[in-house]
Coordinates of C-alpha atoms and ligand atoms in Angstrom, one line a residue:
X720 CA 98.9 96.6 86.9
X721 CA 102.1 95.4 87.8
X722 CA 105.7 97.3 88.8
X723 CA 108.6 97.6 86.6
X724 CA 112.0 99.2 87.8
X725 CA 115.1 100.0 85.9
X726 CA 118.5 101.1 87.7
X727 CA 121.3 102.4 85.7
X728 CA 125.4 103.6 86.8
X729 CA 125.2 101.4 90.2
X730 CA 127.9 98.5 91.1
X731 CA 125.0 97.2 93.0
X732 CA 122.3 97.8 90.0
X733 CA 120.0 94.5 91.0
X734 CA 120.2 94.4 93.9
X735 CA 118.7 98.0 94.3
X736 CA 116.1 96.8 92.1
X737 CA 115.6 93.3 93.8
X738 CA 114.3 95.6 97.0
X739 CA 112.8 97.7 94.7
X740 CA 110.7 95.2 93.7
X741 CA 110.1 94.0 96.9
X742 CA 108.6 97.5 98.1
X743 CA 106.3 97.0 94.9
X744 CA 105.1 93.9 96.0
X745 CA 101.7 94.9 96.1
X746 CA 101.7 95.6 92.6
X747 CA 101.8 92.1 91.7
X748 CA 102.7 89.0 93.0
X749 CA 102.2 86.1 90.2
X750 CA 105.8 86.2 89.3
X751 CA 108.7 88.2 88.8
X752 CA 112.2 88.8 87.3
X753 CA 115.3 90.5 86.9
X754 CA 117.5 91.2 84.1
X755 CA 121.2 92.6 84.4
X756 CA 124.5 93.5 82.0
X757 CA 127.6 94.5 83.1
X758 CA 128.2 95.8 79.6
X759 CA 128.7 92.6 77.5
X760 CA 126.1 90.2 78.2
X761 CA 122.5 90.7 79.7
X762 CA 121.4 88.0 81.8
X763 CA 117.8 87.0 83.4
X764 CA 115.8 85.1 85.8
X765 CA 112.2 85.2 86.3
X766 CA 110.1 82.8 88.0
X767 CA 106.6 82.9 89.1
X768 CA 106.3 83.7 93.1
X769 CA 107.2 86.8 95.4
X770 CA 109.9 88.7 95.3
X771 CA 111.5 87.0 98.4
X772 CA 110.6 83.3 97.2
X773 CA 112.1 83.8 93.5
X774 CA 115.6 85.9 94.3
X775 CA 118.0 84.7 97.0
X776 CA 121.8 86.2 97.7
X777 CA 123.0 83.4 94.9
X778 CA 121.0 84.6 92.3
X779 CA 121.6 88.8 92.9
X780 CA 124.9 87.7 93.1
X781 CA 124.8 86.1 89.9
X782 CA 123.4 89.4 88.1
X783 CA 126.3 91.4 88.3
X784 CA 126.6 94.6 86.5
X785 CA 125.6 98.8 86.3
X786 CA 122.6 98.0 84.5
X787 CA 119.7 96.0 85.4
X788 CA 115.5 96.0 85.1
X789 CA 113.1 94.3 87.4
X790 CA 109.2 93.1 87.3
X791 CA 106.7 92.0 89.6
X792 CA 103.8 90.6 87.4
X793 CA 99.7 90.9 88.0
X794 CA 98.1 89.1 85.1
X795 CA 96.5 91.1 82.8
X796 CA 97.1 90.4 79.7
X797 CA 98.1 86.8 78.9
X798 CA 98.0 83.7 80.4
X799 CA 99.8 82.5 84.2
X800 CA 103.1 80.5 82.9
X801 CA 106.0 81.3 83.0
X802 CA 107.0 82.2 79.7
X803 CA 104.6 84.9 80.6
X804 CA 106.6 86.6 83.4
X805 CA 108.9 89.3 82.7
X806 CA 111.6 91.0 81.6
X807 CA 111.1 89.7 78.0
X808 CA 114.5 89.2 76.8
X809 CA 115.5 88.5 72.8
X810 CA 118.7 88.6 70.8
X811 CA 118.5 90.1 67.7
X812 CA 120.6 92.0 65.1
X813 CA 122.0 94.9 67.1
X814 CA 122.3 93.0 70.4
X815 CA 120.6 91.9 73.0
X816 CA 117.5 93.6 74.8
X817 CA 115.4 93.2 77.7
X818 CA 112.4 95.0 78.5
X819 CA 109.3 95.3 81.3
X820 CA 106.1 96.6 80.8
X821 CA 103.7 98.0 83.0
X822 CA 100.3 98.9 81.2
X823 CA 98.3 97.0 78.4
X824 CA 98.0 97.7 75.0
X825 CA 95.0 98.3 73.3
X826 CA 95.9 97.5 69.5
X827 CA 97.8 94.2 70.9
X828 CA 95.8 91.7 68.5
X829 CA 95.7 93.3 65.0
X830 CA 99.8 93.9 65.7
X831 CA 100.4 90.3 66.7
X832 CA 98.7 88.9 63.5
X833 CA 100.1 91.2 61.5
X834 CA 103.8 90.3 62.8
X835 CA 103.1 87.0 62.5
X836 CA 101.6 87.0 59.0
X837 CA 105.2 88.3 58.4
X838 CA 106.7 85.0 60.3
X839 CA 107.2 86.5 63.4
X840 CA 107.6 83.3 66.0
X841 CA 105.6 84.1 69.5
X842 CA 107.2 82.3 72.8
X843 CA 104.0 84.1 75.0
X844 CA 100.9 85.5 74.7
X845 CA 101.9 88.5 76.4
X846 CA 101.3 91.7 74.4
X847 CA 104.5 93.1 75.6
X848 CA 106.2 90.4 72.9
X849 CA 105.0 92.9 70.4
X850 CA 107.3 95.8 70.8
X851 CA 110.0 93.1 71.1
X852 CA 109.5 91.8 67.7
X853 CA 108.6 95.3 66.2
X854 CA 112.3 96.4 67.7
X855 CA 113.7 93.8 66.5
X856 CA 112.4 93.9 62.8
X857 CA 112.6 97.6 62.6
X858 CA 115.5 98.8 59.7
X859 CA 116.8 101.5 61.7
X860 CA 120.6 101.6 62.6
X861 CA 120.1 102.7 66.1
X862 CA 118.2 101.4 69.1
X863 CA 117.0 104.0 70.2
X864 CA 115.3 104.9 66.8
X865 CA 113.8 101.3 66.3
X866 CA 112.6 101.6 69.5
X867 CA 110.6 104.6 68.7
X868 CA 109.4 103.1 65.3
X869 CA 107.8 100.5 67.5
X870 CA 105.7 103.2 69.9
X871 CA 104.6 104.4 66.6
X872 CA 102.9 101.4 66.0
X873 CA 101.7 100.3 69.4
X874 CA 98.8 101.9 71.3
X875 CA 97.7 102.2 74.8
X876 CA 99.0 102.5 78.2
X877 CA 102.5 101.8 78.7
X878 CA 105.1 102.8 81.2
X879 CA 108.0 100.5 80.3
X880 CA 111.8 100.3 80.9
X881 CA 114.1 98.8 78.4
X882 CA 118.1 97.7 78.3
X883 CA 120.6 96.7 76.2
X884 CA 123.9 95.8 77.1
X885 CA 124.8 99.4 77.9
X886 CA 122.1 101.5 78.0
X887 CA 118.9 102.2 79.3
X888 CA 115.4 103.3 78.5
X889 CA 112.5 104.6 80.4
X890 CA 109.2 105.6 78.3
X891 CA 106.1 107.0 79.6
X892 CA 102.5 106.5 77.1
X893 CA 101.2 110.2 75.8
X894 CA 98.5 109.7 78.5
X895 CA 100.9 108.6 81.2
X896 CA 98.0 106.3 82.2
X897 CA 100.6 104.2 84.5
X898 CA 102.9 106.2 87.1
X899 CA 106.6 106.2 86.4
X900 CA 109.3 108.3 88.3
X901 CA 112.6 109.0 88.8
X902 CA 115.6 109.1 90.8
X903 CA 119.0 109.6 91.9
X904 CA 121.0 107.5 93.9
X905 CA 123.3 107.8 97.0
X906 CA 125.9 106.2 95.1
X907 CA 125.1 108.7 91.8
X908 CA 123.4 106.4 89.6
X909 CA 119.6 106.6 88.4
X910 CA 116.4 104.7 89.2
X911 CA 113.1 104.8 87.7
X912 CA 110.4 103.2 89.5
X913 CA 106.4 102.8 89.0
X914 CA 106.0 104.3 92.7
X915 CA 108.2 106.1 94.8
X916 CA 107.9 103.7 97.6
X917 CA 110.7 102.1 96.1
X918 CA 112.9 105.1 96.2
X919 CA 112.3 105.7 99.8
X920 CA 113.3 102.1 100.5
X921 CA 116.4 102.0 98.4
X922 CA 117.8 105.6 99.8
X923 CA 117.1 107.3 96.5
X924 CA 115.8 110.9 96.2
X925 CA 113.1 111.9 93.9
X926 CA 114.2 113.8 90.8
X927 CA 110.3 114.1 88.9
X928 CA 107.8 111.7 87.3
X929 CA 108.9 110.6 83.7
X930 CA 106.4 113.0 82.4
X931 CA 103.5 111.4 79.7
X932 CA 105.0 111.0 76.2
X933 CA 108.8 111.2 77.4
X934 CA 111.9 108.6 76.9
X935 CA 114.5 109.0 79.1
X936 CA 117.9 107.5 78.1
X937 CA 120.6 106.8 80.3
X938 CA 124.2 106.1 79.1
X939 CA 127.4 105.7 80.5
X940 CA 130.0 108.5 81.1
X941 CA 126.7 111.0 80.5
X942 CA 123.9 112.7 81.6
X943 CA 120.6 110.8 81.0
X944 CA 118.9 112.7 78.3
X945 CA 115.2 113.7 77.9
X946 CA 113.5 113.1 74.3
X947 CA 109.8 113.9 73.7
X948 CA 108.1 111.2 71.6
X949 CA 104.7 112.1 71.8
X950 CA 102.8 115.3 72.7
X951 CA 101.6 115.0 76.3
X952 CA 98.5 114.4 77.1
X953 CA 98.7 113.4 80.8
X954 CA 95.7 111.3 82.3
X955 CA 96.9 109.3 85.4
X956 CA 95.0 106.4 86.0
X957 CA 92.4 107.5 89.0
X958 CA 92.2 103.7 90.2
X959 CA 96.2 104.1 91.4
X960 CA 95.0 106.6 94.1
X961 CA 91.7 105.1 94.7
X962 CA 93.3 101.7 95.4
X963 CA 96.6 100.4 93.7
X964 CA 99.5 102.4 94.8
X965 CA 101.0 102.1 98.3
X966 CA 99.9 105.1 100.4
X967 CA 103.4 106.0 101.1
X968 CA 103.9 106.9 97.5
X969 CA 103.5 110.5 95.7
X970 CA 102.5 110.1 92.2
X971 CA 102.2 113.2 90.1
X972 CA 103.2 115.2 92.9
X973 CA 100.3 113.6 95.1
X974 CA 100.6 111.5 98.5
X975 CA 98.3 108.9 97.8
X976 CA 97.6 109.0 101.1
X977 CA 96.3 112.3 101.4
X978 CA 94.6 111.8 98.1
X979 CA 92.7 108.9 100.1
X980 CA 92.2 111.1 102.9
X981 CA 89.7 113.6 100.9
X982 CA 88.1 111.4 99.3
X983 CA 87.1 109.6 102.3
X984 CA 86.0 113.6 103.6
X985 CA 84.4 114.1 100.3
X986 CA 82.0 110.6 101.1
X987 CA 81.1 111.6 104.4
X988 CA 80.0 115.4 102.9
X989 CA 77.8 113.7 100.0
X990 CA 76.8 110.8 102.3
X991 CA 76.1 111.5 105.8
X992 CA 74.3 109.1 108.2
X993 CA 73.7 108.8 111.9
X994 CA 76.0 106.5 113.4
X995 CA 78.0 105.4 116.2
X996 CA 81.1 103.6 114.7
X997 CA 82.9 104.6 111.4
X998 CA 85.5 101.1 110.9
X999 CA 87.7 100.4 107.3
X1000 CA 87.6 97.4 105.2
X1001 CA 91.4 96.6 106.3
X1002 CA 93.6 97.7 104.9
X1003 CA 92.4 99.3 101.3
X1004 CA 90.0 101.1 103.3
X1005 CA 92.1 102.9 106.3
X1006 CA 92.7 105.9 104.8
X1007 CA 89.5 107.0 103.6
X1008 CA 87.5 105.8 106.5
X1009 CA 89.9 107.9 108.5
X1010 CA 88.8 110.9 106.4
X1011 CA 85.7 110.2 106.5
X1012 CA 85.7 109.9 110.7
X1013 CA 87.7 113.3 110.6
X1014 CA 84.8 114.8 108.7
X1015 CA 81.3 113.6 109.8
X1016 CA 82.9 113.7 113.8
X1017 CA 82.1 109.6 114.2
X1018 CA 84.9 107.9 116.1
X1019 CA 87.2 105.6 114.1
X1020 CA 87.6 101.8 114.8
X1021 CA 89.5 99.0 113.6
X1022 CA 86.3 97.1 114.1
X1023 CA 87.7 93.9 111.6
X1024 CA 91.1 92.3 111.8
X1025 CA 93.1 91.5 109.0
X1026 CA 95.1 88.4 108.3
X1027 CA 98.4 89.4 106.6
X1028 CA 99.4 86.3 105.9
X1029 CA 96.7 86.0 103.2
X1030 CA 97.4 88.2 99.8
X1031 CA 95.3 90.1 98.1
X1032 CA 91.7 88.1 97.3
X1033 CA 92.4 89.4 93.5
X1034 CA 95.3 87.8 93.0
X1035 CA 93.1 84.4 93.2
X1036 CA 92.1 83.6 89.0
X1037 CA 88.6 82.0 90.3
X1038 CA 85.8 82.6 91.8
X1039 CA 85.4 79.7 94.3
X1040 CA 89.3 80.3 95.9
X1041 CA 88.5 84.6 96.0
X1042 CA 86.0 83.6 97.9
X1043 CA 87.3 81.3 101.0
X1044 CA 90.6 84.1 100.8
X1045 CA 87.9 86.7 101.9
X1046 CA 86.9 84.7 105.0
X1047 CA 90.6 83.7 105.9
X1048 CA 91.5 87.5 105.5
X1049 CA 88.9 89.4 107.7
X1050 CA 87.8 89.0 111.0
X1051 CA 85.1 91.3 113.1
X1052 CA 85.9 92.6 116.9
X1053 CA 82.8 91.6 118.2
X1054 CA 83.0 93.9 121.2
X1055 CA 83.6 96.7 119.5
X1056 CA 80.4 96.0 116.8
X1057 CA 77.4 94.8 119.6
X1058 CA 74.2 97.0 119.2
X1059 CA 76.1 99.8 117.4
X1060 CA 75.0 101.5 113.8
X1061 CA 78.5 101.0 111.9
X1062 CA 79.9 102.9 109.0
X1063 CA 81.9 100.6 106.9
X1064 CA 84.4 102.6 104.2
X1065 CA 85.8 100.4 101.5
X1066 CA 87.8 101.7 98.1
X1067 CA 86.0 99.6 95.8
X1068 CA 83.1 97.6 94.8
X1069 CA 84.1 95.5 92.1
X1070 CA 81.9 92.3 92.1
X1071 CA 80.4 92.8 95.3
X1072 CA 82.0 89.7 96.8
X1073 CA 84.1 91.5 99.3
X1074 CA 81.3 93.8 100.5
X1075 CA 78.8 90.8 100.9
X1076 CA 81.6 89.1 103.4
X1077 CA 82.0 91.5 105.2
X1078 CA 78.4 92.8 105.9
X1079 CA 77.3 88.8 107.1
X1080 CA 80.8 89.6 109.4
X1081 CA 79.9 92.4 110.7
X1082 CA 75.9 91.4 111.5
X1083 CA 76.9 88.2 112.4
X1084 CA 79.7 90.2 115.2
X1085 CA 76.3 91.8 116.3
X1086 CA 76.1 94.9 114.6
X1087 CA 73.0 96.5 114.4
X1088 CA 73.0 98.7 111.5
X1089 CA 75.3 98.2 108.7
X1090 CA 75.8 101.4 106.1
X1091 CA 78.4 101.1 103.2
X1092 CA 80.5 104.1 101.8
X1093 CA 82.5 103.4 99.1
X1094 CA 85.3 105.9 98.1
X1095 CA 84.8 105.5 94.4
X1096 CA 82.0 105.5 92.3
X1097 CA 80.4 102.7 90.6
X1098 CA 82.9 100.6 88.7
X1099 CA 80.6 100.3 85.4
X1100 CA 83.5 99.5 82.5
X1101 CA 86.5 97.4 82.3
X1102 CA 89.5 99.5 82.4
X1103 CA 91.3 98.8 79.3
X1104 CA 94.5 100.3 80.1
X1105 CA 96.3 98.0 82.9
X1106 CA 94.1 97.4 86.0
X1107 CA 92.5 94.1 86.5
X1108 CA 88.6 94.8 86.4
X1109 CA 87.1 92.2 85.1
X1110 CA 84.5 92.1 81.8
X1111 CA 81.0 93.8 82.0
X1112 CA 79.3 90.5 82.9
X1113 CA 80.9 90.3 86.2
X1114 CA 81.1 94.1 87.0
X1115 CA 78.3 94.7 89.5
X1116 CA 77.5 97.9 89.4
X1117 CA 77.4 97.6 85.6
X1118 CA 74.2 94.9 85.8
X1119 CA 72.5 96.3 89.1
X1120 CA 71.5 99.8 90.1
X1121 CA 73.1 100.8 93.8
X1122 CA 69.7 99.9 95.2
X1123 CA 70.2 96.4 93.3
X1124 CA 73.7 96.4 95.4
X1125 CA 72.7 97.6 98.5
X1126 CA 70.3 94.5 98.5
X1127 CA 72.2 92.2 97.4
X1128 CA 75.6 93.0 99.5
X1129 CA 72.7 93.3 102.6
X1130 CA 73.8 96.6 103.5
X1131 CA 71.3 99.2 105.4
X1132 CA 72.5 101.4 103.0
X1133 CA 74.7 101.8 100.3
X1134 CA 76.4 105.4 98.6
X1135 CA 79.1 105.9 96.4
X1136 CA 81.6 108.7 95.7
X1137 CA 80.7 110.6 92.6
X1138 CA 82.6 111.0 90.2
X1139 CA 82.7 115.4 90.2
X1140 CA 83.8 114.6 93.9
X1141 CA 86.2 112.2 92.8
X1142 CA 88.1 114.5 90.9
X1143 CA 88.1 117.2 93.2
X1144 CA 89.6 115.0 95.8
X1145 CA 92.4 114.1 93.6
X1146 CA 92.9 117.7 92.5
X1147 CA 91.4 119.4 89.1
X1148 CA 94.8 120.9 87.7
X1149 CA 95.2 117.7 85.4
X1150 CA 93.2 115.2 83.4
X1151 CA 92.3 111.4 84.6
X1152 CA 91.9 108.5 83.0
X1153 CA 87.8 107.3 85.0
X1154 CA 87.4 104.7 82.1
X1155 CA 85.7 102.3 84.9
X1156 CA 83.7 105.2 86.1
X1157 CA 82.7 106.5 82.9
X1158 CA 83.6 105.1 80.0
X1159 CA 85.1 106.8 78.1
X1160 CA 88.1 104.9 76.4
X1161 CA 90.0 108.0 75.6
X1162 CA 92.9 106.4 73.6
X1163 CA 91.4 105.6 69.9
Ligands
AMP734 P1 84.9 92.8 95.0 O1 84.9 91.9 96.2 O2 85.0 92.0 93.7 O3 83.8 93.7 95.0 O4 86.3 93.6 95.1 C1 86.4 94.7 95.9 C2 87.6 94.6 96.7 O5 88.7 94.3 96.0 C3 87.9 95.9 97.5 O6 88.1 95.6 98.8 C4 89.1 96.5 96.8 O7 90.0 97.0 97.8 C5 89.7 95.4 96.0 N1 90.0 95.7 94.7 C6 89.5 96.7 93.9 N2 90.0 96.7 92.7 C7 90.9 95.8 92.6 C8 91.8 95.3 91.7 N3 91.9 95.8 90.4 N4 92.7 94.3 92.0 C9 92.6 93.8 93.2 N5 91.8 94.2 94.2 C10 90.9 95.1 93.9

């Protein structure tokens, strides 16, 4: 998961990707860092905590310059120190560099023993070290050409954002698993951002998405230019729709709302029930339990109350503490619940734990009937390219059958989104990457 963010030809460079990050909050929120250069010198801070906890007007103030790279982190690969939080910065022969990564690469382990076989000196475990020490021991005379030596090498999913002193780089996978896009400031410079919530925060108007397989190079007194590494291949991750990216973002020319929206209308067409009440799980659920209300004619309730003062119950590493977050994030309106057959739309069904909570909530509030739509289908893989599903063993719907669920989460009943309607919803006129849904690891 996480967010990466790289602004280029603005007095104000880190601070516009300061509140960048913060709009991205949701994308990660184990630590987070900035780099900036003002032409001679890049400097960075990082620090595990949010956004607003980590950076405070003495430390923007302190990253001065036109150039400057931000990341919020969600663990994915790697452990939770700090040394682990980007932007990974290193000197080396050229210069200096920093870079943020977005993504997770799938080759990470032969390349890391391989560079270090060679005496390559590791400070993390994060896999995004790799195309540090691959730039850095490439013989090219440019950058720019060492840098693409080192995609050569690397596989996976990868939107990342790279700066030396006086440039900038922004580089999209072949698959552009992970959403990157593009910008223009008010003040003329360039942003490129994982979601375009950050643009609308920071004033900046959309240009296009870095499209799969592109680097984008930004460099003072000219236009960026556009190089095409890789063939494309696009195959946007169908997990940032279903649940990762802010509804108010548009990602391959898609409001993630609206993408929401139909697949909540696609659920109620395949699984339509009698009932008096359709509510969300709050708030991953809202917009598809609004389409699903729209289509099957139930009236729409915020029958449970969310907590905002609790993050995400993912963001927890174990078990026991994912757990109690559940039951300090959601409350039931009994009122609303008494006697009455309840729809209840969530995005996901990971391990079940969220689903189980709420269903003793909502029988508990008095609800007579409890019925389960889910606006995905059944997470049976680990995603290998960036979002945090965890290994087969604790994957649900990979162990049980979605009777086995529907027992064990207590539900009345229990249907999933399938994956033909899943597609549909989010438009057939290009490829996703449904590795959770299917399988099928499509980068070799
Ligand atoms: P679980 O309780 O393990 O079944 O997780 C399902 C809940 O977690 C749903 O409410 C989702 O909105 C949310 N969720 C799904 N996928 C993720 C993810 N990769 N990271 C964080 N939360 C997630």
């Amino acid at each position: 998961m996480c967010a990466v963010v790289g602004v280029f030809g603005s007095n104000d460079a880190s601070k516009i990707v300061y509140y960048s990050l913060f709009a991205m909050q949701h994308r990660g929120q184990e630590a987070t860092g900035i780099s900036a250069s003002n032409g001679k010198k890049i400097k960075t801070i990082k620090k595990q905590g949010l956004v607003t906890d980590v950076f405070d007007e003495n430390t923007l103030e302190s990253l001065v310059g036109y150039i400057s790279i931000g990341h919020n982190r969600y663990s994915t690969a790697g452990s939770e120190s700090v040394l682990d939080a980007q932007p990974v910065f290193a000197a080396y022969k050229l210069g200096e560099l920093s870079i943020v990564h977005n993504g997770n690469l799938i080759n990470k382990n032969e390349v890391r023993s391989l560079l270090i076989e060679e005496g390559a000196i590791f400070q993390s475990s994060m896999d995004t070290e790799n195309i540090i020490h691959l730039i850095a021991r490439s013989h090219q005379e440019r950058l720019q050409d060492r840098i693409i030596e080192a995609l050569h090498v690397i596989k996976g999913a990868y939107s990342l954002v790279m700066q030396s002193r006086t440039k900038m780089f922004a580089i999209r996978d072949r698959y552009g698993v992970r959403p990157l896009s593009l910008g223009k400031l008010p003040d003329g410079g360039y942003i490129v951002a994982s979601e375009t919530c950050a643009f609308d925060l920071v004033g900046a108007e959309f240009i296009r998405d870095v499209r799969a397989g592109e680097m984008i190079v930004f460099e003072e007194g000219k236009e960026y230019k556009s190089v095409q590494l890789f063939e494309p291949d696009l195959h946007i991750c169908a997990f940032e729709f279903i649940y990762f990216a802010r509804p108010d973002s548009v990602i391959e020319g898609k409001s993630v709302y609206a993408a929401r929206q139909r697949m909540g209308r696609a659920l109620a067409r395949e699984s339509q029930i009698e009932a008096d009440l359709v509510i969300p799980v709050p708030d991953s659920g809202v917009s598809a339990a609004l389409g699903y209300a729209q289509e099957s004619g139930i009236p729409f309730e915020m029958g449970i109350v969310r907590n905002h003062y609790v993050g995400r119950t993912f963001i927890e590493p174990t078990q026991e503490r994912r757990d109690m977050k559940v039951k300090l994030k959601l409350s039931p309106i009994s009122s609303l619940l008494k006697g009455k057959r309840i729809v209840v739309v969530d995005d996901s069904i990971v391990r079940g734990t969220t689903s189980k909570r709420i269903i003793r909530i909502l029988k508990e509030a008095g609800a007579k009937e409890v019925h389960m739509r889910i606006a995905a289908p059944t997470i049976e893989h680990p995603c290998r390219y960036g979002i945090d599903t965890p290994s087969y063993k604790e994957l649900i719907s990979a162990n049980m059958s979605v009777e086995e669920v529907r027992k064990y989460i207590n539900a009345d009943s229990l249907s999933f989104l399938s994956i033909k309607a899943l597609k549909e919803s989010l438009g057939n006129d290009c490829n996703y990457s449904l590795v959770s849904f299917d399988g099928n690891y499509f980068i070799k």
